[in-house]
Amino acid sequence: MPTEQTLIQRWQAGDERAAEALYQQHYKRVFRLAYGLLGDAAEAEEAAQDALTYALINIGRYESRLSQFSTWLHTITVSRCRDRQRKRRLATFSLTRWLGWGKEPAAPTANPEGRLVAKETQNAIWTAVQNLSPPLREAIVLRHWGGAAGDGHTYREIADIVGCPIGTAQSRVRLAYQQLSQRLAASELALLAEENWS
Amino acid sequence: MIGKHFSEEMIIGYLYHTLTDARREEMDVHLLACPHCRNVLAAHEAQQKQIDLALKQTIMNAPASAPVSFAAIAPQLRSGVRLSARWERLVNGFTVATAVSGLILALLSLFPLVQLFWAWDLHLAATDPLPTIASVCFGLATVGQFERRPGISFSHLLASVLTLLLWLGTAVIGLQNILVLRDLFMWVVMVQGSTPQAALRMSPLAVLPAAILWVIVVIGGAEYHRRRIGQRESWRLLALTIVIQLLLLLLPRFLF
Ligand SMILES: [Zn+2]
């Protein structure tokens, strides 16, 4: 199997089969990142396709010396997701949403009953993440997911991907965590209260 | 118990590896002796773990349908690649051409100044449009670098060439700026009632510090850009230099 680097070089030289291989190899990861940032599968699919098409068209400008291919792809994906969020905000601006009464993002597909509590926490966390401001959401999602070793990105990579200094990337991650932690504490209290009532 | 407890913010910094090594070691020592901070850290660690798991699980279980087949985007790719290459050549050509023209204009504008330096003519530096036009050219060549689409940068070679051109250009305009500063200085002296000859004799008081500053900025700038070729910080410094130079060039037009 050809390495990613060979595939990139072959597509830079015009071999369409190499482009197809790159597309297949990276679609899922790009889609998942977009899903993490947008919280909506249909939109994430469009964003992923956009980002990959854009990346493949501009492959001539990708420099392996400057960044890993996946980091470069993530840069493009984050920017595509930002565009979408901007459009979404313009299209669906409403007072209730602005005041924070908007409907919660759809919970991901349910698991069997057995892991109900874990599932509830997971949904609470996901909702809280989706309610963060876009820069904080980008930072926390990238810190926990999408890096090379199946783990998160380094701060250097986050800074490159979202286009900010390293110090800013670090403080965004910390701030995102702090906000999540506060919201989760609040939602856990609410859950407890509900259990006591019922 | 050693000293005060650490703030929650520090503990989160510890958890997310954003502390400096010194701070981290300081905290390691404190943690060994302090059960309170250990508990706070443990609670945050558990919560971080939960967030980590929840994010990973939700993202990995994202309800994806099959990706759009490659065949569907292939035609778009083919035309896109052709178009983007052509567009990029055009933009790059335009940028470099603008920078080169700016540099030529800036160099040409130096000739009258060589004579001017020994004579007295308050208005020449202020009325010669060449340096201003050159400066605007540099501005155009720089502005384009900020609006590049994500992940798309100049090739290293092109970025180096453009940086070199703009650095040379701003150095030349810097000489013009020294002259403008001298004119402004002499103007102030003459407003106080001195003769032009006396003002000219006093002008080294303005020219010398300005010249020293020029040398520092030119050498310092070269070092700064060399380390950051093609990066945002480098374009930002160039843009800042160009704006300041342009304002200095325009200043006498408002005063005289
Ligand atoms: Zn303590």
Tab-separated table of C-alpha atoms and ligand atoms in Angstrom:
chain	number	residue	atom	x	y	z
A	1	MET	CA	0.000	0.000	0.000
A	2	PRO	CA	1.439	3.410	-0.968
A	3	THR	CA	2.191	5.830	1.850
A	4	GLU	CA	0.269	9.039	2.288
A	5	GLN	CA	3.269	11.008	1.088
A	6	THR	CA	3.463	9.041	-2.184
A	7	LEU	CA	-0.270	9.472	-2.705
A	8	ILE	CA	0.063	13.220	-2.240
A	9	GLN	CA	2.953	13.384	-4.675
A	10	ARG	CA	1.086	11.282	-7.223
A	11	TRP	CA	-1.996	13.484	-6.999
A	12	GLN	CA	0.186	16.590	-7.200
A	13	ALA	CA	1.434	15.063	-10.444
A	14	GLY	CA	-2.165	14.576	-11.614
A	15	ASP	CA	-2.961	10.929	-10.825
A	16	GLU	CA	-6.680	10.840	-10.027
A	17	ARG	CA	-6.588	7.396	-8.437
A	18	ALA	CA	-4.272	8.834	-5.795
A	19	ALA	CA	-6.807	11.596	-5.150
A	20	GLU	CA	-9.508	8.980	-4.705
A	21	ALA	CA	-7.365	7.037	-2.237
A	22	LEU	CA	-6.676	10.201	-0.230
A	23	TYR	CA	-10.379	11.022	-0.249
A	24	GLN	CA	-11.334	7.572	1.057
A	25	GLN	CA	-8.558	7.552	3.645
A	26	HIS	CA	-9.396	10.906	5.168
A	27	TYR	CA	-13.129	11.301	4.740
A	28	LYS	CA	-14.081	9.697	8.044
A	29	ARG	CA	-11.672	11.673	10.188
A	30	VAL	CA	-12.581	14.944	8.565
A	31	PHE	CA	-16.276	14.133	8.936
A	32	ARG	CA	-15.810	13.342	12.616
A	33	LEU	CA	-13.980	16.558	13.327
A	34	ALA	CA	-16.735	18.484	11.541
A	35	TYR	CA	-19.317	16.604	13.592
A	36	GLY	CA	-17.479	17.509	16.789
A	37	LEU	CA	-17.532	21.168	15.806
A	38	LEU	CA	-21.011	21.390	14.273
A	39	GLY	CA	-22.933	18.806	16.275
A	40	ASP	CA	-25.029	17.904	13.260
A	41	ALA	CA	-24.344	14.890	11.061
A	42	ALA	CA	-25.884	16.165	7.827
A	43	GLU	CA	-24.046	19.456	8.051
A	44	ALA	CA	-20.832	17.722	9.040
A	45	GLU	CA	-21.065	15.549	5.911
A	46	GLU	CA	-21.358	18.605	3.685
A	47	ALA	CA	-18.531	20.361	5.511
A	48	ALA	CA	-16.307	17.282	5.212
A	49	GLN	CA	-16.955	16.989	1.511
A	50	ASP	CA	-16.312	20.709	1.021
A	51	ALA	CA	-13.084	20.582	2.984
A	52	LEU	CA	-11.754	17.528	1.161
A	53	THR	CA	-12.657	18.872	-2.263
A	54	TYR	CA	-10.960	22.134	-1.411
A	55	ALA	CA	-7.868	20.386	-0.063
A	56	LEU	CA	-7.567	18.126	-3.103
A	57	ILE	CA	-7.990	21.042	-5.486
A	58	ASN	CA	-5.301	22.994	-3.669
A	59	ILE	CA	-2.962	20.057	-3.140
A	60	GLY	CA	-0.297	21.913	-5.131
A	61	ARG	CA	0.010	24.369	-2.289
A	62	TYR	CA	0.337	21.764	0.466
A	63	GLU	CA	3.873	21.686	1.865
A	64	SER	CA	4.792	18.617	3.901
A	65	ARG	CA	7.700	20.594	5.327
A	66	LEU	CA	5.319	22.929	7.124
A	67	SER	CA	2.722	20.547	8.549
A	68	GLN	CA	1.338	17.048	8.529
A	69	PHE	CA	-1.291	16.388	5.904
A	70	SER	CA	-3.955	15.677	8.534
A	71	THR	CA	-3.142	18.915	10.385
A	72	TRP	CA	-3.488	20.800	7.113
A	73	LEU	CA	-6.817	19.070	6.441
A	74	HIS	CA	-8.018	19.958	9.928
A	75	THR	CA	-7.107	23.604	9.348
A	76	ILE	CA	-9.321	23.633	6.287
A	77	THR	CA	-12.089	21.716	8.042
A	78	VAL	CA	-12.164	24.123	10.991
A	79	SER	CA	-12.387	27.058	8.604
A	80	ARG	CA	-15.217	25.403	6.634
A	81	CYS	CA	-17.113	24.721	9.843
A	82	ARG	CA	-16.688	28.342	10.899
A	83	ASP	CA	-18.182	29.491	7.600
A	84	ARG	CA	-21.136	27.201	8.178
A	85	GLN	CA	-21.688	28.403	11.701
A	86	ARG	CA	-21.554	31.984	10.543
A	87	LYS	CA	-24.177	31.271	7.871
A	88	ARG	CA	-26.273	29.321	10.334
A	89	ARG	CA	-26.186	32.211	12.797
A	90	LEU	CA	-27.278	34.625	10.105
A	91	ALA	CA	-30.002	32.337	8.810
A	92	THR	CA	-31.544	31.285	12.094
A	93	PHE	CA	-30.907	34.243	14.315
A	94	SER	CA	-33.720	34.530	16.784
A	95	LEU	CA	-34.198	36.213	20.101
A	96	THR	CA	-34.741	33.013	22.055
A	97	ARG	CA	-31.530	31.541	20.717
A	98	TRP	CA	-29.679	34.759	21.378
A	99	LEU	CA	-30.905	34.749	24.956
A	100	GLY	CA	-29.726	31.167	25.344
A	101	TRP	CA	-33.190	29.560	25.341
A	102	GLY	CA	-32.530	27.781	22.092
A	103	LYS	CA	-33.204	24.095	21.760
A	104	GLU	CA	-30.437	21.803	22.792
A	105	PRO	CA	-28.434	20.050	20.091
A	106	ALA	CA	-29.819	16.623	19.222
A	107	ALA	CA	-28.490	13.889	21.455
A	108	PRO	CA	-26.452	11.285	19.606
A	109	THR	CA	-27.997	7.890	18.927
A	110	ALA	CA	-29.085	6.114	22.096
A	111	ASN	CA	-27.293	3.120	23.550
A	112	PRO	CA	-28.922	0.091	25.188
A	113	GLU	CA	-30.530	0.802	28.580
A	114	GLY	CA	-27.716	-0.732	30.596
A	115	ARG	CA	-25.435	2.275	30.430
A	116	LEU	CA	-28.069	4.841	31.174
A	117	VAL	CA	-26.158	6.945	33.675
A	118	ALA	CA	-23.000	7.020	31.612
A	119	LYS	CA	-25.138	7.861	28.598
A	120	GLU	CA	-26.784	10.727	30.436
A	121	THR	CA	-23.431	12.180	31.443
A	122	GLN	CA	-22.192	11.743	27.921
A	123	ASN	CA	-25.184	13.620	26.537
A	124	ALA	CA	-24.814	16.348	29.131
A	125	ILE	CA	-21.158	16.793	28.181
A	126	TRP	CA	-21.945	16.788	24.474
A	127	THR	CA	-24.667	19.399	24.951
A	128	ALA	CA	-22.337	21.536	27.039
A	129	VAL	CA	-19.610	21.277	24.399
A	130	GLN	CA	-22.026	22.294	21.652
A	131	ASN	CA	-23.074	25.303	23.721
A	132	LEU	CA	-19.532	26.628	24.082
A	133	SER	CA	-18.540	29.582	21.931
A	134	PRO	CA	-16.989	28.398	18.628
A	135	PRO	CA	-13.345	29.248	19.506
A	136	LEU	CA	-13.592	27.407	22.836
A	137	ARG	CA	-15.348	24.455	21.220
A	138	GLU	CA	-12.664	24.221	18.537
A	139	ALA	CA	-9.956	24.272	21.193
A	140	ILE	CA	-11.434	21.609	23.454
A	141	VAL	CA	-12.457	19.279	20.604
A	142	LEU	CA	-9.001	19.492	19.015
A	143	ARG	CA	-7.292	19.001	22.381
A	144	HIS	CA	-9.197	15.797	23.056
A	145	TRP	CA	-9.548	14.402	19.584
A	146	GLY	CA	-7.961	14.185	16.153
A	147	GLY	CA	-4.243	14.038	16.935
A	148	ALA	CA	-1.766	11.588	15.543
A	149	ALA	CA	-1.834	8.875	18.234
A	150	GLY	CA	-5.632	8.605	18.423
A	151	ASP	CA	-5.492	11.254	21.119
A	152	GLY	CA	-5.783	15.030	20.974
A	153	HIS	CA	-3.657	17.572	19.143
A	154	THR	CA	-0.655	19.323	20.666
A	155	TYR	CA	-1.021	23.013	21.502
A	156	ARG	CA	1.332	23.852	18.634
A	157	GLU	CA	-0.973	21.986	16.235
A	158	ILE	CA	-4.096	23.592	17.693
A	159	ALA	CA	-2.500	27.008	17.290
A	160	ASP	CA	-1.669	26.230	13.649
A	161	ILE	CA	-5.101	24.803	12.912
A	162	VAL	CA	-7.198	27.609	14.365
A	163	GLY	CA	-4.641	30.312	13.518
A	164	CYS	CA	-3.756	31.775	16.919
A	165	PRO	CA	-0.665	31.976	19.173
A	166	ILE	CA	0.142	28.941	21.353
A	167	GLY	CA	-0.621	30.840	24.543
A	168	THR	CA	-4.106	31.632	23.231
A	169	ALA	CA	-4.689	27.984	22.319
A	170	GLN	CA	-3.728	26.995	25.860
A	171	SER	CA	-5.946	29.529	27.560
A	172	ARG	CA	-8.877	28.623	25.285
A	173	VAL	CA	-8.572	24.962	26.265
A	174	ARG	CA	-8.425	25.881	29.961
A	175	LEU	CA	-11.368	28.245	29.653
A	176	ALA	CA	-13.420	25.692	27.728
A	177	TYR	CA	-12.741	23.092	30.392
A	178	GLN	CA	-13.683	25.527	33.155
A	179	GLN	CA	-16.979	26.391	31.487
A	180	LEU	CA	-17.757	22.734	30.826
A	181	SER	CA	-16.977	21.853	34.387
A	182	GLN	CA	-19.296	24.584	35.700
A	183	ARG	CA	-22.143	23.615	33.386
A	184	LEU	CA	-21.770	19.950	34.236
A	185	ALA	CA	-21.871	20.684	37.945
A	186	ALA	CA	-25.114	22.595	37.357
A	187	SER	CA	-26.673	19.849	35.263
A	188	GLU	CA	-25.705	17.189	37.790
A	189	LEU	CA	-27.471	19.149	40.501
A	190	ALA	CA	-30.534	19.381	38.279
A	191	LEU	CA	-30.441	15.632	37.694
A	192	LEU	CA	-30.219	14.966	41.423
A	193	ALA	CA	-33.151	17.259	42.083
A	194	GLU	CA	-35.192	15.463	39.427
A	195	GLU	CA	-34.417	12.079	40.976
A	196	ASN	CA	-35.477	13.317	44.398
A	197	TRP	CA	-38.779	14.587	43.035
A	198	SER	CA	-39.745	11.481	41.172
B	1	MET	CA	1.432	21.986	54.735
B	2	ILE	CA	3.551	24.303	52.619
B	3	GLY	CA	2.393	27.822	51.889
B	4	LYS	CA	-0.966	28.622	50.269
B	5	HIS	CA	-3.112	26.207	48.243
B	6	PHE	CA	-3.007	26.500	44.490
B	7	SER	CA	-5.840	28.203	42.659
B	8	GLU	CA	-8.278	26.120	40.641
B	9	GLU	CA	-6.920	27.798	37.519
B	10	MET	CA	-3.394	26.576	38.305
B	11	ILE	CA	-4.690	23.093	38.923
B	12	ILE	CA	-6.486	23.092	35.581
B	13	GLY	CA	-3.271	24.369	33.992
B	14	TYR	CA	-1.442	21.463	35.614
B	15	LEU	CA	-4.043	19.036	34.302
B	16	TYR	CA	-3.856	20.392	30.758
B	17	HIS	CA	-0.063	20.740	30.706
B	18	THR	CA	-0.049	24.471	30.135
B	19	LEU	CA	2.190	25.419	33.078
B	20	THR	CA	5.863	26.289	32.741
B	21	ASP	CA	8.286	23.610	33.930
B	22	ALA	CA	9.177	25.668	36.990
B	23	ARG	CA	5.527	26.091	37.994
B	24	ARG	CA	4.893	22.434	37.387
B	25	GLU	CA	7.763	21.348	39.630
B	26	GLU	CA	6.650	23.783	42.290
B	27	MET	CA	3.235	22.207	42.162
B	28	ASP	CA	4.592	18.653	42.214
B	29	VAL	CA	6.362	19.459	45.470
B	30	HIS	CA	3.237	21.038	46.944
B	31	LEU	CA	1.021	18.129	45.889
B	32	LEU	CA	3.211	15.634	47.715
B	33	ALA	CA	2.535	17.432	50.967
B	34	CYS	CA	-1.008	18.705	50.495
B	35	PRO	CA	-4.012	16.334	50.544
B	36	HIS	CA	-6.409	19.219	49.865
B	37	CYS	CA	-4.857	20.123	46.505
B	38	ARG	CA	-4.464	16.433	45.694
B	39	ASN	CA	-8.221	16.013	46.158
B	40	VAL	CA	-9.067	19.001	43.999
B	41	LEU	CA	-6.716	17.717	41.314
B	42	ALA	CA	-8.201	14.215	41.517
B	43	ALA	CA	-11.731	15.578	41.120
B	44	HIS	CA	-10.708	17.556	38.056
B	45	GLU	CA	-8.812	14.586	36.685
B	46	ALA	CA	-11.956	12.471	36.933
B	47	GLN	CA	-13.994	15.159	35.234
B	48	GLN	CA	-11.419	15.618	32.492
B	49	LYS	CA	-11.454	11.866	31.916
B	50	GLN	CA	-15.254	11.967	31.604
B	51	ILE	CA	-15.123	14.817	29.116
B	52	ASP	CA	-12.404	13.038	27.182
B	53	LEU	CA	-14.380	9.804	26.989
B	54	ALA	CA	-17.660	11.506	26.166
B	55	LEU	CA	-16.098	13.536	23.362
B	56	LYS	CA	-14.271	10.577	21.881
B	57	GLN	CA	-17.273	8.247	22.099
B	58	THR	CA	-19.746	10.716	20.687
B	59	ILE	CA	-17.460	11.669	17.846
B	60	MET	CA	-16.538	8.081	17.031
B	61	ASN	CA	-20.230	7.067	17.044
B	62	ALA	CA	-21.282	9.964	14.849
B	63	PRO	CA	-24.206	8.796	12.717
B	64	ALA	CA	-22.445	8.932	9.372
B	65	SER	CA	-23.965	7.840	6.107
B	66	ALA	CA	-21.641	6.609	3.388
B	67	PRO	CA	-19.490	9.397	1.952
B	68	VAL	CA	-20.402	10.920	-1.367
B	69	SER	CA	-18.672	8.816	-3.973
B	70	PHE	CA	-15.426	10.128	-5.323
B	71	ALA	CA	-16.797	9.999	-8.862
B	72	ALA	CA	-19.296	12.698	-7.892
B	73	ILE	CA	-16.608	15.208	-7.006
B	74	ALA	CA	-14.026	14.198	-9.628
B	75	PRO	CA	-15.191	16.647	-12.353
B	76	GLN	CA	-15.198	19.473	-9.807
B	77	LEU	CA	-11.633	18.522	-8.880
B	78	ARG	CA	-10.419	18.532	-12.468
B	79	SER	CA	-11.740	21.978	-13.306
B	80	GLY	CA	-10.845	23.280	-9.861
B	81	VAL	CA	-7.216	22.263	-10.147
B	82	ARG	CA	-6.839	24.003	-13.525
B	83	LEU	CA	-8.583	27.148	-12.350
B	84	SER	CA	-6.793	27.369	-9.036
B	85	ALA	CA	-3.372	26.990	-10.645
B	86	ARG	CA	-4.143	29.735	-13.161
B	87	TRP	CA	-5.589	32.061	-10.516
B	88	GLU	CA	-2.638	31.476	-8.214
B	89	ARG	CA	-0.147	32.296	-10.977
B	90	LEU	CA	-2.043	35.502	-11.674
B	91	VAL	CA	-2.146	36.576	-8.036
B	92	ASN	CA	1.504	35.697	-7.434
B	93	GLY	CA	2.586	37.474	-10.603
B	94	PHE	CA	0.620	40.567	-9.667
B	95	THR	CA	1.998	40.610	-6.125
B	96	VAL	CA	5.630	40.283	-7.137
B	97	ALA	CA	5.193	42.784	-9.987
B	98	THR	CA	3.700	45.324	-7.573
B	99	ALA	CA	6.566	44.873	-5.133
B	100	VAL	CA	9.190	45.175	-7.888
B	101	SER	CA	7.586	48.340	-9.305
B	102	GLY	CA	7.461	49.784	-5.803
B	103	LEU	CA	11.137	49.105	-5.306
B	104	ILE	CA	12.089	50.683	-8.655
B	105	LEU	CA	10.012	53.780	-7.906
B	106	ALA	CA	11.526	54.034	-4.434
B	107	LEU	CA	15.066	53.810	-5.844
B	108	LEU	CA	14.286	56.404	-8.531
B	109	SER	CA	12.945	58.755	-5.892
B	110	LEU	CA	16.332	58.692	-4.170
B	111	PHE	CA	18.169	60.530	-6.980
B	112	PRO	CA	16.892	64.059	-6.394
B	113	LEU	CA	17.419	63.558	-2.683
B	114	VAL	CA	21.151	63.033	-3.090
B	115	GLN	CA	21.466	66.652	-4.187
B	116	LEU	CA	18.787	67.843	-1.852
B	117	PHE	CA	20.680	66.609	1.148
B	118	TRP	CA	23.268	69.407	0.772
B	119	ALA	CA	20.865	72.109	-0.226
B	120	TRP	CA	17.765	73.532	1.268
B	121	ASP	CA	14.399	72.945	-0.231
B	122	LEU	CA	11.702	72.312	2.255
B	123	HIS	CA	9.096	71.159	-0.163
B	124	LEU	CA	10.783	68.589	-2.308
B	125	ALA	CA	10.454	65.579	-0.054
B	126	ALA	CA	6.880	66.571	0.586
B	127	THR	CA	5.842	67.060	-3.022
B	128	ASP	CA	7.643	64.208	-4.763
B	129	PRO	CA	4.887	61.634	-5.332
B	130	LEU	CA	7.262	58.749	-6.139
B	131	PRO	CA	7.933	57.507	-2.598
B	132	THR	CA	4.252	57.696	-1.749
B	133	ILE	CA	3.307	55.671	-4.818
B	134	ALA	CA	6.074	53.178	-4.030
B	135	SER	CA	4.829	52.869	-0.486
B	136	VAL	CA	1.278	52.239	-1.697
B	137	CYS	CA	2.645	49.507	-4.020
B	138	PHE	CA	4.299	47.801	-1.041
B	139	GLY	CA	1.064	48.075	0.864
B	140	LEU	CA	-0.834	46.336	-1.965
B	141	ALA	CA	1.722	43.541	-2.128
B	142	THR	CA	1.435	42.972	1.624
B	143	VAL	CA	-2.304	43.217	2.084
B	144	GLY	CA	-2.884	40.181	-0.132
B	145	GLN	CA	-0.882	38.014	2.266
B	146	PHE	CA	-3.445	38.392	5.030
B	147	GLU	CA	-6.431	37.330	3.011
B	148	ARG	CA	-4.954	34.025	1.904
B	149	ARG	CA	-7.300	31.122	2.301
B	150	PRO	CA	-6.568	28.704	5.146
B	151	GLY	CA	-3.729	26.305	4.651
B	152	ILE	CA	-2.659	28.080	1.503
B	153	SER	CA	0.629	29.849	1.742
B	154	PHE	CA	3.134	31.191	-0.702
B	155	SER	CA	5.825	28.719	-1.604
B	156	HIS	CA	8.899	29.326	0.494
B	157	LEU	CA	10.830	30.674	-2.471
B	158	LEU	CA	8.138	33.154	-3.436
B	159	ALA	CA	7.667	34.277	0.148
B	160	SER	CA	11.422	34.822	0.479
B	161	VAL	CA	11.569	36.856	-2.728
B	162	LEU	CA	8.604	38.994	-1.725
B	163	THR	CA	9.960	39.528	1.791
B	164	LEU	CA	13.340	40.552	0.402
B	165	LEU	CA	11.724	42.997	-2.039
B	166	LEU	CA	9.555	44.548	0.651
B	167	TRP	CA	12.405	44.716	3.129
B	168	LEU	CA	14.627	46.502	0.593
B	169	GLY	CA	11.748	48.745	-0.408
B	170	THR	CA	10.912	49.761	3.146
B	171	ALA	CA	14.613	50.403	3.812
B	172	VAL	CA	14.721	52.829	0.860
B	173	ILE	CA	11.492	54.516	1.905
B	174	GLY	CA	13.049	54.748	5.369
B	175	LEU	CA	15.735	57.029	3.857
B	176	GLN	CA	12.956	59.205	2.483
B	177	ASN	CA	11.406	59.242	5.939
B	178	ILE	CA	14.668	60.537	7.419
B	179	LEU	CA	14.525	63.427	4.959
B	180	VAL	CA	10.917	64.111	5.843
B	181	LEU	CA	11.836	64.135	9.522
B	182	ARG	CA	14.663	66.553	8.772
B	183	ASP	CA	12.275	68.821	6.891
B	184	LEU	CA	9.797	68.717	9.729
B	185	PHE	CA	12.549	69.531	12.200
B	186	MET	CA	13.784	72.469	10.113
B	187	TRP	CA	10.252	73.673	9.661
B	188	VAL	CA	9.752	73.732	13.418
B	189	VAL	CA	13.074	75.550	13.893
B	190	MET	CA	12.134	78.141	11.269
B	191	VAL	CA	8.709	78.659	12.780
B	192	GLN	CA	10.602	79.638	15.926
B	193	GLY	CA	12.247	82.421	13.905
B	194	SER	CA	15.568	80.964	12.689
B	195	THR	CA	16.934	81.472	9.184
B	196	PRO	CA	16.939	78.541	6.747
B	197	GLN	CA	20.771	78.427	6.958
B	198	ALA	CA	20.686	78.143	10.731
B	199	ALA	CA	18.001	75.483	10.509
B	200	LEU	CA	20.099	73.513	8.032
B	201	ARG	CA	23.103	73.707	10.366
B	202	MET	CA	21.012	72.350	13.216
B	203	SER	CA	19.436	69.570	11.121
B	204	PRO	CA	21.931	66.836	12.192
B	205	LEU	CA	20.144	66.954	15.540
B	206	ALA	CA	17.213	65.288	13.817
B	207	VAL	CA	19.045	63.371	11.085
B	208	LEU	CA	21.501	61.538	13.348
B	209	PRO	CA	19.007	59.927	15.722
B	210	ALA	CA	16.741	59.110	12.776
B	211	ALA	CA	19.657	57.509	10.912
B	212	ILE	CA	20.609	55.405	13.943
B	213	LEU	CA	16.990	54.298	14.302
B	214	TRP	CA	16.939	53.442	10.596
B	215	VAL	CA	20.018	51.204	10.936
B	216	ILE	CA	18.521	49.440	13.953
B	217	VAL	CA	15.154	48.886	12.273
B	218	VAL	CA	16.685	47.679	9.001
B	219	ILE	CA	19.050	45.183	10.674
B	220	GLY	CA	16.568	44.128	13.324
B	221	GLY	CA	13.868	43.747	10.668
B	222	ALA	CA	16.128	41.574	8.504
B	223	GLU	CA	16.760	39.263	11.442
B	224	TYR	CA	13.067	39.164	12.377
B	225	HIS	CA	11.865	38.376	8.849
B	226	ARG	CA	14.607	35.841	8.198
B	227	ARG	CA	13.296	33.737	11.076
B	228	ARG	CA	9.647	34.046	10.068
B	229	ILE	CA	9.618	34.015	6.286
B	230	GLY	CA	6.070	33.724	4.996
B	231	GLN	CA	4.531	33.735	8.445
B	232	ARG	CA	1.765	36.010	9.580
B	233	GLU	CA	3.972	37.867	12.073
B	234	SER	CA	6.411	38.757	9.315
B	235	TRP	CA	3.670	40.115	7.031
B	236	ARG	CA	2.198	41.954	9.987
B	237	LEU	CA	5.482	43.717	10.776
B	238	LEU	CA	5.919	44.644	7.109
B	239	ALA	CA	2.393	46.014	6.958
B	240	LEU	CA	2.967	48.032	10.123
B	241	THR	CA	6.234	49.440	8.769
B	242	ILE	CA	4.590	50.392	5.490
B	243	VAL	CA	1.662	52.133	7.185
B	244	ILE	CA	3.962	54.162	9.462
B	245	GLN	CA	6.194	55.102	6.529
B	246	LEU	CA	3.233	56.151	4.417
B	247	LEU	CA	1.850	58.322	7.211
B	248	LEU	CA	5.248	59.972	7.654
B	249	LEU	CA	5.445	60.650	3.922
B	250	LEU	CA	1.990	62.200	3.920
B	251	LEU	CA	2.470	64.249	7.088
B	252	PRO	CA	4.258	67.235	5.431
B	253	ARG	CA	1.426	67.544	2.923
B	254	PHE	CA	-0.887	68.451	5.750
B	255	LEU	CA	1.590	70.740	7.529
B	256	PHE	CA	3.368	72.773	4.889
C	1	ZN	ZN	-2.642	22.789	48.740
